[in-house]
Coordinates of C-alpha atoms and ligand atoms in Angstrom, one line a residue:
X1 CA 44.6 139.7 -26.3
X2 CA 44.0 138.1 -22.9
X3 CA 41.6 135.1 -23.6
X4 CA 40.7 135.3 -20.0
X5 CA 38.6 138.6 -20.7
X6 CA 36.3 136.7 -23.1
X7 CA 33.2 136.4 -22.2
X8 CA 32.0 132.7 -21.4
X9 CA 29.1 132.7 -23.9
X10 CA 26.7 131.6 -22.0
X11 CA 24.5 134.0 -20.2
X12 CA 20.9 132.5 -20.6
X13 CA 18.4 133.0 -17.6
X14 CA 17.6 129.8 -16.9
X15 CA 13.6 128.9 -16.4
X16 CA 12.9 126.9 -13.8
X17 CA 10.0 124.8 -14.1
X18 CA 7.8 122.5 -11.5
X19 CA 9.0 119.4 -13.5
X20 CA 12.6 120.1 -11.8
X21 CA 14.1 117.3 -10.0
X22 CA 15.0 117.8 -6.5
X23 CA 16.6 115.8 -3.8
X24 CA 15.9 115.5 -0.4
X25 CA 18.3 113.9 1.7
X26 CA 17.8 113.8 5.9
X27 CA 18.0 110.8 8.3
X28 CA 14.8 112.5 9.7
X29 CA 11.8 110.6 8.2
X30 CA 9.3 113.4 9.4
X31 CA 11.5 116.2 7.8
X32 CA 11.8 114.3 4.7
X33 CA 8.0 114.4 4.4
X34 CA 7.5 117.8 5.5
X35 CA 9.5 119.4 3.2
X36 CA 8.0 116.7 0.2
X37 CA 4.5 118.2 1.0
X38 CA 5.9 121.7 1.0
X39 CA 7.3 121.3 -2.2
X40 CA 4.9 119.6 -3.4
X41 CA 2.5 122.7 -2.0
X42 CA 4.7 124.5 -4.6
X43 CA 4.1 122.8 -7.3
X44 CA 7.0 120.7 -7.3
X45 CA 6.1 116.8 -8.2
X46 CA 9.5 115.2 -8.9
X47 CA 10.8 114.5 -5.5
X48 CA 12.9 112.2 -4.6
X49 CA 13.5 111.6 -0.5
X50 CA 16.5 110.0 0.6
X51 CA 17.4 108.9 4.6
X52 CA 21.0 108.4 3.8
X53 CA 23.8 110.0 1.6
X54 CA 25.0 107.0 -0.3
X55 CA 21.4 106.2 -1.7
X56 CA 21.6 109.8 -2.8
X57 CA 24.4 109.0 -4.8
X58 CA 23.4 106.1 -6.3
X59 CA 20.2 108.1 -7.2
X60 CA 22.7 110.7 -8.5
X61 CA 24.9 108.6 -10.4
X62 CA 22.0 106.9 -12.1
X63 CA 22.2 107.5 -15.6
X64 CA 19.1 106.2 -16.7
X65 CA 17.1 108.9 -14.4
X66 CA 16.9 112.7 -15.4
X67 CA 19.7 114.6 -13.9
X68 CA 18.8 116.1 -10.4
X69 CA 18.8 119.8 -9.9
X70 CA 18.0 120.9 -6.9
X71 CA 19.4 119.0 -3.9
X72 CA 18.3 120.0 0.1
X73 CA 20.9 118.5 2.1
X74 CA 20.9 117.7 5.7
X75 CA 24.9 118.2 7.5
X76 CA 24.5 115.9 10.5
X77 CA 23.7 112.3 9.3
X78 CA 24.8 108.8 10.5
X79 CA 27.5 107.1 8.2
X80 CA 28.5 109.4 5.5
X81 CA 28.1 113.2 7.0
X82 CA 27.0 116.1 5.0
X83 CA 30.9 117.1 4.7
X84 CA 31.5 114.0 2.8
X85 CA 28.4 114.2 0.5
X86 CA 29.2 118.1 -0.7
X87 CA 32.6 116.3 -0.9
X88 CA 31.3 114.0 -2.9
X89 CA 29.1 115.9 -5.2
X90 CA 32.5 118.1 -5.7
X91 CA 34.5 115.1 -7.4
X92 CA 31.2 115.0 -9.5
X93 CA 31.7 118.1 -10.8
X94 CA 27.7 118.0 -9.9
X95 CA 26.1 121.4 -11.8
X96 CA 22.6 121.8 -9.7
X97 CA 21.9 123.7 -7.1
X98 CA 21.9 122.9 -3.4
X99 CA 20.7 123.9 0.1
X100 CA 22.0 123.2 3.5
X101 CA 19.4 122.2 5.8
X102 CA 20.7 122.2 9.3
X103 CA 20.0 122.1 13.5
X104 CA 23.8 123.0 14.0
X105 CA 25.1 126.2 15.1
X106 CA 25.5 128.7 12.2
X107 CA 29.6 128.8 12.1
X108 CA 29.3 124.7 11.2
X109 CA 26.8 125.5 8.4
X110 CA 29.3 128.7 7.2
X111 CA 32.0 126.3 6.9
X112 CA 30.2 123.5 4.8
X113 CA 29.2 126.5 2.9
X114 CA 32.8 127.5 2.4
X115 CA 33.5 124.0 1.6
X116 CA 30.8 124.2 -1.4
X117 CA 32.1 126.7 -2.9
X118 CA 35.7 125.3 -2.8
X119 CA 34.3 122.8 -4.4
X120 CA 32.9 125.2 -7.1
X121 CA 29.4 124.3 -6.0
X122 CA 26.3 126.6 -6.4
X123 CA 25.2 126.9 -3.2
X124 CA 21.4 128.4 -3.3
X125 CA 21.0 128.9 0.4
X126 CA 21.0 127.6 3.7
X127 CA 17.8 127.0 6.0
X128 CA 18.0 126.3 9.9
X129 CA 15.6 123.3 11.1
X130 CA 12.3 123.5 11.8
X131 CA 12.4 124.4 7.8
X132 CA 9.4 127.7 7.8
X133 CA 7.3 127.7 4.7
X134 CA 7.9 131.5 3.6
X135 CA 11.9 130.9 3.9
X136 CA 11.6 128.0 1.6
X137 CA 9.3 130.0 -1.0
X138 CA 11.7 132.6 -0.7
X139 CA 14.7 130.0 -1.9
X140 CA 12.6 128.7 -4.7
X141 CA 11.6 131.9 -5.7
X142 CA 15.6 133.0 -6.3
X143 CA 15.9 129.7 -7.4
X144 CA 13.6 129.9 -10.4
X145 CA 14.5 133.7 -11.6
X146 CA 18.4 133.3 -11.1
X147 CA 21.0 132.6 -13.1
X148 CA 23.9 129.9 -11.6
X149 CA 26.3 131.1 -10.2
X150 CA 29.9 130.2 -12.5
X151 CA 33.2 129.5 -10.9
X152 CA 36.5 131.6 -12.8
X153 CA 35.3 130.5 -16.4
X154 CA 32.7 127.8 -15.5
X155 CA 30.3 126.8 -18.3
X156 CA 27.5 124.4 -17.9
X157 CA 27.6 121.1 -19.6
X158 CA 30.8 118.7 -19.8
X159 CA 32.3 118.2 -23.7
X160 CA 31.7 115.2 -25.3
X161 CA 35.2 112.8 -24.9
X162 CA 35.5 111.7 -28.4
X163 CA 35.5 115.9 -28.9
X164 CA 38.1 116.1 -26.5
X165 CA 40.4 113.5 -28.2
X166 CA 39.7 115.1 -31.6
X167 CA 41.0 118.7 -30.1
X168 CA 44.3 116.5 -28.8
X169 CA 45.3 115.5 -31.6
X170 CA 44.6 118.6 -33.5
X171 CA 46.7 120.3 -30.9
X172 CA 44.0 123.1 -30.3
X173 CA 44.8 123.6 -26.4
X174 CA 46.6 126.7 -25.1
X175 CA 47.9 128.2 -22.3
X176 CA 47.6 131.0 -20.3
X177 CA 50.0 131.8 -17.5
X178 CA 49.1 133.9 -14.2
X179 CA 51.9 135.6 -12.3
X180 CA 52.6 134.9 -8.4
X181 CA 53.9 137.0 -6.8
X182 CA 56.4 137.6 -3.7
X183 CA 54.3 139.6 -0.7
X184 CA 57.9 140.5 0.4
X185 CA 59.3 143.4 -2.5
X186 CA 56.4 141.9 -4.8
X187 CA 58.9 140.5 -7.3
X188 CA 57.3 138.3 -10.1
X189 CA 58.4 134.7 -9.2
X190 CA 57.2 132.5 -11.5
X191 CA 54.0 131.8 -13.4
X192 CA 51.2 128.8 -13.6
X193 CA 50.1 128.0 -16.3
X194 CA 46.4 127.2 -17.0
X195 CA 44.8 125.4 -19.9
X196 CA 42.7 126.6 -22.6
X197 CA 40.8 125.0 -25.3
X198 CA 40.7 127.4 -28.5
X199 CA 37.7 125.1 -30.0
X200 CA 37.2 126.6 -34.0
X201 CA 34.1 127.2 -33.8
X202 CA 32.9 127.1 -29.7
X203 CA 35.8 129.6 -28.8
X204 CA 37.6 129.3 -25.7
X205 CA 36.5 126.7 -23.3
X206 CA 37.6 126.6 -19.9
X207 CA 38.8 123.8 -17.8
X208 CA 35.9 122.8 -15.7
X209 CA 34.5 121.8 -18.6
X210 CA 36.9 119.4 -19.5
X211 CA 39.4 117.9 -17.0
X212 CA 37.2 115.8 -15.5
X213 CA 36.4 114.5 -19.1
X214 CA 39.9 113.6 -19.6
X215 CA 40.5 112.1 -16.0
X216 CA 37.8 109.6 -16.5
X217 CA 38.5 109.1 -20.2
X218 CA 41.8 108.2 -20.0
X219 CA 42.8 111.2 -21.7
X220 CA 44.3 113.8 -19.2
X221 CA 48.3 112.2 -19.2
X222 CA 47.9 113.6 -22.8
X223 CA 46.8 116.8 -22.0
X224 CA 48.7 117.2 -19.0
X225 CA 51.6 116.6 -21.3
X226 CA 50.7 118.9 -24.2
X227 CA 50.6 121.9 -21.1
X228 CA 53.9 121.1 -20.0
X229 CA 55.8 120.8 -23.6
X230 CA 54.4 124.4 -24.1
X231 CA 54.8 125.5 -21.1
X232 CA 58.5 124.5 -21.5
X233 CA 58.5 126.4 -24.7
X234 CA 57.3 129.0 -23.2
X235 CA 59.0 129.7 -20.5
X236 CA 62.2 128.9 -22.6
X237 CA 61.2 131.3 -24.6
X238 CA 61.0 134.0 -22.0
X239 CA 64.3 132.7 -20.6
X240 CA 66.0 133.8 -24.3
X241 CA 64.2 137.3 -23.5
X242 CA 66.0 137.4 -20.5
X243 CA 62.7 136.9 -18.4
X244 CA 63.9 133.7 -15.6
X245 CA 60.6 132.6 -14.3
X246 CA 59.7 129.4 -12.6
X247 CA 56.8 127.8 -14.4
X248 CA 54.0 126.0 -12.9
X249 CA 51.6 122.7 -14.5
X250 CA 48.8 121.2 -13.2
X251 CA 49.1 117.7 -12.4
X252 CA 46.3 115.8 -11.7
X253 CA 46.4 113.0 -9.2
X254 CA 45.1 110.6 -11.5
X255 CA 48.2 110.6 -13.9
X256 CA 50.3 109.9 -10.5
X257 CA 48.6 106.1 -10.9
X258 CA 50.7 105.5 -13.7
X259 CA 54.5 104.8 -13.1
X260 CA 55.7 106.1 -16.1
X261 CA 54.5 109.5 -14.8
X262 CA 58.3 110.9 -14.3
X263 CA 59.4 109.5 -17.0
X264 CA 57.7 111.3 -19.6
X265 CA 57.6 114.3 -17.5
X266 CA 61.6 114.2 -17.5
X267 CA 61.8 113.1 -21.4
X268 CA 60.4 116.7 -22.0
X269 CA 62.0 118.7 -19.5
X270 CA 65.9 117.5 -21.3
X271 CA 63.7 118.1 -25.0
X272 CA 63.5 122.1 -24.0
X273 CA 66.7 121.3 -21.8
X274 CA 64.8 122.7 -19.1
X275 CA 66.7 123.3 -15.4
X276 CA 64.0 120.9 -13.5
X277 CA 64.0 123.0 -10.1
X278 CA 62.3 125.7 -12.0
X279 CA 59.3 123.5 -13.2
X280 CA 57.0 123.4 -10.6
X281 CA 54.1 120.3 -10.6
X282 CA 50.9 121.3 -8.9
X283 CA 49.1 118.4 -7.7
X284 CA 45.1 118.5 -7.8
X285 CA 43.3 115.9 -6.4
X286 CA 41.0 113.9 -8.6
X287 CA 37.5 112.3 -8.0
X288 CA 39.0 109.0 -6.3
X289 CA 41.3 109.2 -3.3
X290 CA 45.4 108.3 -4.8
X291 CA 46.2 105.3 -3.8
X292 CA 48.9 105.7 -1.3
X293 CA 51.8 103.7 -2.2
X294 CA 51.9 104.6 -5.8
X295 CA 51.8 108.1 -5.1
X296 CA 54.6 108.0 -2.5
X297 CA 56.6 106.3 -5.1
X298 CA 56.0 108.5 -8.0
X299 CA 56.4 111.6 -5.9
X300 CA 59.5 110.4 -4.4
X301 CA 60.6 110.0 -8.2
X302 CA 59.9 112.7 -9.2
X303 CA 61.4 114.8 -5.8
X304 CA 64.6 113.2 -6.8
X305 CA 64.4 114.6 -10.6
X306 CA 64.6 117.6 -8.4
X307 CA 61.0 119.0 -9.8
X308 CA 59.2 121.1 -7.2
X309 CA 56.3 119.7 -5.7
X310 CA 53.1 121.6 -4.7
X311 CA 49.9 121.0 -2.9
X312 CA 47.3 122.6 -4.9
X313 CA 43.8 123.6 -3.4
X314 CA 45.1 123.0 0.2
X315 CA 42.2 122.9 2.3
X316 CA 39.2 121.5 -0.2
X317 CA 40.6 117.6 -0.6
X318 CA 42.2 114.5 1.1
X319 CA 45.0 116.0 1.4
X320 CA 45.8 115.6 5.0
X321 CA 48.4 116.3 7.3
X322 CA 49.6 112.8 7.4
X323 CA 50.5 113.6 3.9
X324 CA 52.5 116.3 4.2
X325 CA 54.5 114.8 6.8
X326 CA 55.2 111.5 4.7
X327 CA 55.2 113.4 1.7
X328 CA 58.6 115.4 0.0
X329 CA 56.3 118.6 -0.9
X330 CA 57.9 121.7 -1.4
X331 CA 54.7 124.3 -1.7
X332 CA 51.9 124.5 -0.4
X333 CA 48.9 126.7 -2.2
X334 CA 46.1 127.4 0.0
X335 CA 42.5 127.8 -1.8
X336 CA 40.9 130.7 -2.8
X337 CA 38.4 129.5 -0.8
X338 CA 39.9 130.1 2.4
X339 CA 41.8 133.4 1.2
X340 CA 39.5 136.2 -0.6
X341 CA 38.0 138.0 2.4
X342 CA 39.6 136.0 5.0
X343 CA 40.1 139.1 6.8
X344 CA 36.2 140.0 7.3
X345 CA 35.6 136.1 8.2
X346 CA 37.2 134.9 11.1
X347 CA 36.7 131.5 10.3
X348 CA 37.9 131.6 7.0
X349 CA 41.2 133.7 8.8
X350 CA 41.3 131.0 11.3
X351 CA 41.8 128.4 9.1
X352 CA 44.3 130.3 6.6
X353 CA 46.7 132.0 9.5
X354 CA 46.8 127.5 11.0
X355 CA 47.5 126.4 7.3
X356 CA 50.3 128.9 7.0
X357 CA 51.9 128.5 10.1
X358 CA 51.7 124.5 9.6
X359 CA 53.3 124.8 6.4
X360 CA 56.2 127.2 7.5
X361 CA 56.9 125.0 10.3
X362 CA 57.3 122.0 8.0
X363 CA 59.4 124.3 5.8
X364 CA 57.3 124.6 2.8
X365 CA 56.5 127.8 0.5
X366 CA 53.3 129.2 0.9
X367 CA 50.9 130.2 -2.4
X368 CA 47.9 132.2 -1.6
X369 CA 45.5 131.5 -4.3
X370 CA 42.7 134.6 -4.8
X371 CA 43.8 137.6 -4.3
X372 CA 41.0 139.6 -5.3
X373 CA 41.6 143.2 -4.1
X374 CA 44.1 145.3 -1.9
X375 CA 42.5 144.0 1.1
X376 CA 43.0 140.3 0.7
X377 CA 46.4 141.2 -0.6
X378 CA 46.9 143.4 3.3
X379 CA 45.5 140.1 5.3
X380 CA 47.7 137.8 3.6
X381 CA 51.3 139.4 3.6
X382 CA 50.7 140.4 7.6
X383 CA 50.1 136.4 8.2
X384 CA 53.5 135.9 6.5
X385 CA 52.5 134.3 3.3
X386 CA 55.2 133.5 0.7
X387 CA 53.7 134.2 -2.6
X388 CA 50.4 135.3 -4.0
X389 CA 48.1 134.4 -6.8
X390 CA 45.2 136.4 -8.3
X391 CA 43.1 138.9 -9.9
X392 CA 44.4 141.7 -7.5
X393 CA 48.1 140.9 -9.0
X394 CA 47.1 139.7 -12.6
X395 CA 44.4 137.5 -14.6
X396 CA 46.1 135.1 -16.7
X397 CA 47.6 135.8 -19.7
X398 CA 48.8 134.6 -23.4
X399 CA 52.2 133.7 -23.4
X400 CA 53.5 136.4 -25.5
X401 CA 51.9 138.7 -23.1
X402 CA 53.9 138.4 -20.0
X403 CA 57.4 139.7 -20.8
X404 CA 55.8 143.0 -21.4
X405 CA 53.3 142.5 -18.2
X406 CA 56.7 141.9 -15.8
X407 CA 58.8 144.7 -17.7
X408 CA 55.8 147.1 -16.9
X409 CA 55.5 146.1 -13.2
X410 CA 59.0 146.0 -12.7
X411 CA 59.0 149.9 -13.9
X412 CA 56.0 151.0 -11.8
X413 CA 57.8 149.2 -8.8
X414 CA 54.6 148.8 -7.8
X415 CA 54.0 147.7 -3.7
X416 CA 50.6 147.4 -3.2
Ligands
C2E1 P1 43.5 126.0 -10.0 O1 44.7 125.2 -10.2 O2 43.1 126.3 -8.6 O3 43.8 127.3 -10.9 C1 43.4 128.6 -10.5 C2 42.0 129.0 -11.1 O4 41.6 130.1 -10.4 C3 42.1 129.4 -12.5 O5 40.9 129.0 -13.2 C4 42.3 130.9 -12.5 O6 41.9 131.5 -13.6 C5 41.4 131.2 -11.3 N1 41.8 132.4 -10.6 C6 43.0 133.0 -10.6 N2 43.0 134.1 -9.8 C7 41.7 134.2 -9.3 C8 41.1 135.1 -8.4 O7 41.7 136.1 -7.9 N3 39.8 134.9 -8.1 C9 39.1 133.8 -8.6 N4 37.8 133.7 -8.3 N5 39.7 132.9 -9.4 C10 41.0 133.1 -9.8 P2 40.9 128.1 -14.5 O8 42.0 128.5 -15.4 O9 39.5 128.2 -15.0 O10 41.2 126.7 -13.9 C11 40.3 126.0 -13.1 C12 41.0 124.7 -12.6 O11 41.2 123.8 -13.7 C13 42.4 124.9 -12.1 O12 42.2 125.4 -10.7 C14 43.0 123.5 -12.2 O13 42.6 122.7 -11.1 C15 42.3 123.0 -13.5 N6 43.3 123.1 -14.5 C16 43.7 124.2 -15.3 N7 44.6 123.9 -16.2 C17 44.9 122.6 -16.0 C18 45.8 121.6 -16.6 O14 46.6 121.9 -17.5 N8 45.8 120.3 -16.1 C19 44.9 120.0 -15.1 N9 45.0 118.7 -14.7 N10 44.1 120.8 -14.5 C20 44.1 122.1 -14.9
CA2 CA1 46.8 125.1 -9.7
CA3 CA1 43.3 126.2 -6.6

């Protein structure tokens, strides 16, 4: 059975009520009060006004105050931008809702809106300054009735850690592996493979719900290598059925802090007897910026244990080009974010077609993560992409499920 086809579980309208807490956050005093007396007009009494983004966070980060749920957020501030704060509220893994409030021209507020939902934000709306009464009504209103919007799998609420570490030593993670494929004769070339908790009595919990558990826990180098000592199995497994396939993990960039990183990596890849250029490490960027000098080091390492090193979510992070210049990366994997309907956004197809061309002129693989229909899948192979990644192609799958999956494409020779 595909796990991925199992419902999340958790499809409760949720009730809004006046006693919500919401967040206002402008450098304009005079909007700030406006849009307090507006709310308030609504019903609305827990406010709290902010004139600058880092108070916000502290407010945010405050444990001892009820989680905020509703945040309007002004784009052009002094000090720490709007950018930076939806940035910020990202690395959170913040679950609320928010609203861009903005006097900039309406491409800028597209793109932070983009940028939210890389960042798997629910983004309720956006409202142009001078903020009009009936369009804020109108926000609330679809505020209050719907449900939030869920990223691939998303559930609301992180697990509790001492869960987590429990389900670790029970061994009661999984994987799941989606296919990428090659835009050129849309041969399978490898597979990434993606977490799953099989809790006994939950069901299957997605990742959102716990990475960022195990990164600030101290707990994700142990989960990160539980996924690759099956994934190894796996894909030797697959490898006896005559089925060579590269095989992706997920690194995160918090497990590059520790120096002993490669080494354990490497201690399982000779335990399956693994050829290393065939494992693949995705790196995702955690909630604090790597610090540079370790990571060069541990990368290097780990370049010369001839893994494959890949740039995960390009486009949403810190990643920057400096990076990939200093960097030995080998792929590049562009976000969803910027691929699904790039080709009816020319924005978003402004910023894919530059990533791709930047990364073929450094000589790096290009991954095109989301491809959600025959459309995106169209866009992407005309700008040249190497690989592609998504729903269009495959959702992922149990282990034992793929050799079948690849046998039955293979047959249908399918070019789509
Ligand atoms: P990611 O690395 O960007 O993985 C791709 C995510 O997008 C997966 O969600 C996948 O199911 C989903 N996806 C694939 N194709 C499509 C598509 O066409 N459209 C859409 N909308 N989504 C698609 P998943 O499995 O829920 O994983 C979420 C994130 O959790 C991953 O994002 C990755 O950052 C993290 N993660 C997953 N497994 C691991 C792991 O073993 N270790 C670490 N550190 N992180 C992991
Ligand atoms: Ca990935
Ligand atoms: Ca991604």
């Amino acid at each position: 059975m595909n796990t991925d086809c199992l419902p999340d579980g958790d499809d409760r309208k949720q009730d809004r009520k006046n006693d919500a807490e919401i967040l206002l956050l402008d450098d304009e005093p005079l909007l700030l009060r406006v849009l307090a007396l507006a709310l308030n007009a609504c019903g609305y009494r827990s406010i709290t006004s902010c004139a600058n983004a880092a108070d916000a966070l502290l407010r945010l980060d405050d444990a001892a105050l009820p989680p905020i749920e509703l945040i309007f957020c002004d784009l052009n501030m002094p000090g720490m931008d709007g950018v930076q704060f939806v940035r910020a509220l990202g690395e959170r893994g913040w679950q609320g809702s928010l609203v861009l409030i903005s006097g900039e021209e309406r491409r800028t507020v597209d793109t932070v809106a983009r940028l939210a939902s890389a960042h798997r934000l629910d983004l309720l709306g956006q409202m142009p300054k001078p903020v009009v009464r009936a369009q804020l009504v109108e926000l609330l209103e679809r505020w209050r009735t719907r449900q939030p919007a869920p990223g691939p799998g998303a559930q609301a609420g992180e697990v509790e850690p001492g869960e987590l570490r429990r389900a670790l030593a029970a061994g009661e993670f999984v994987n799941v592996y989606q296919p990428k494929m090659a835009f050129a004769g849309g041969g399978i070339e490898g597979v990434e493979a993606l977490v799953r908790w099989q809790h006994p009595v939950a069901g299957i919990i997605y990742p959102d719900r716990f990475i960022g558990v195990a990164e600030r826990h101290g707990l994700i180098d142990a989960l990160t290598q539980a996924v690759c000592a099956r994934a190894l199995a796996d894909a030797s497994d697959w490898q006896r059925q005559g089925l060579g396939l590269s095989v992706a993990i997920n690194v995160s960039m918090d497990s590059l802090r520790d120096l002993d990183f490669p080494e354990r990596i490497a201690a399982e890849v000779r335990r399956a007897a693994f050829n290393p250029a065939q494992l693949v490490l995705e790196l995702t960027e955690s909630r604090l910026p790597p610090n540079p000098v370790v990571l060069l080091d541990t990368l290097t390492r780990l370049r010369l244990k001839r893994y494959r090193l890949s740039i995960d979510d390009f486009g949403t992070g810190y990643s920057t080009l400096a990076q990939l210049r200093d960097i030995p990366f080998d792929e590049l994997k562009i976000d969803r974010g910027f691929v699904h309907r790039a080709h009816a956004d020319p924005a978003r197809g402004a910023i894919l077609a530059a990533s791709l061309g930047m990364a073929h002129q450094l000589g790096l693989r290009t991954v095109a993560e989301g491809i959600e229909d025959a459309a995106d899948w169209q866009h992407v192979q005309r700008l040249g992409c190497d690989l592609g990644q998504g729903y269009h192609i495959a959702r992922p799958m149990p282990p034992a499920a793929l050799p079948a999956w690849v046998a039955a494409r293979n047959l249908s020779g399918q070019a789509r």
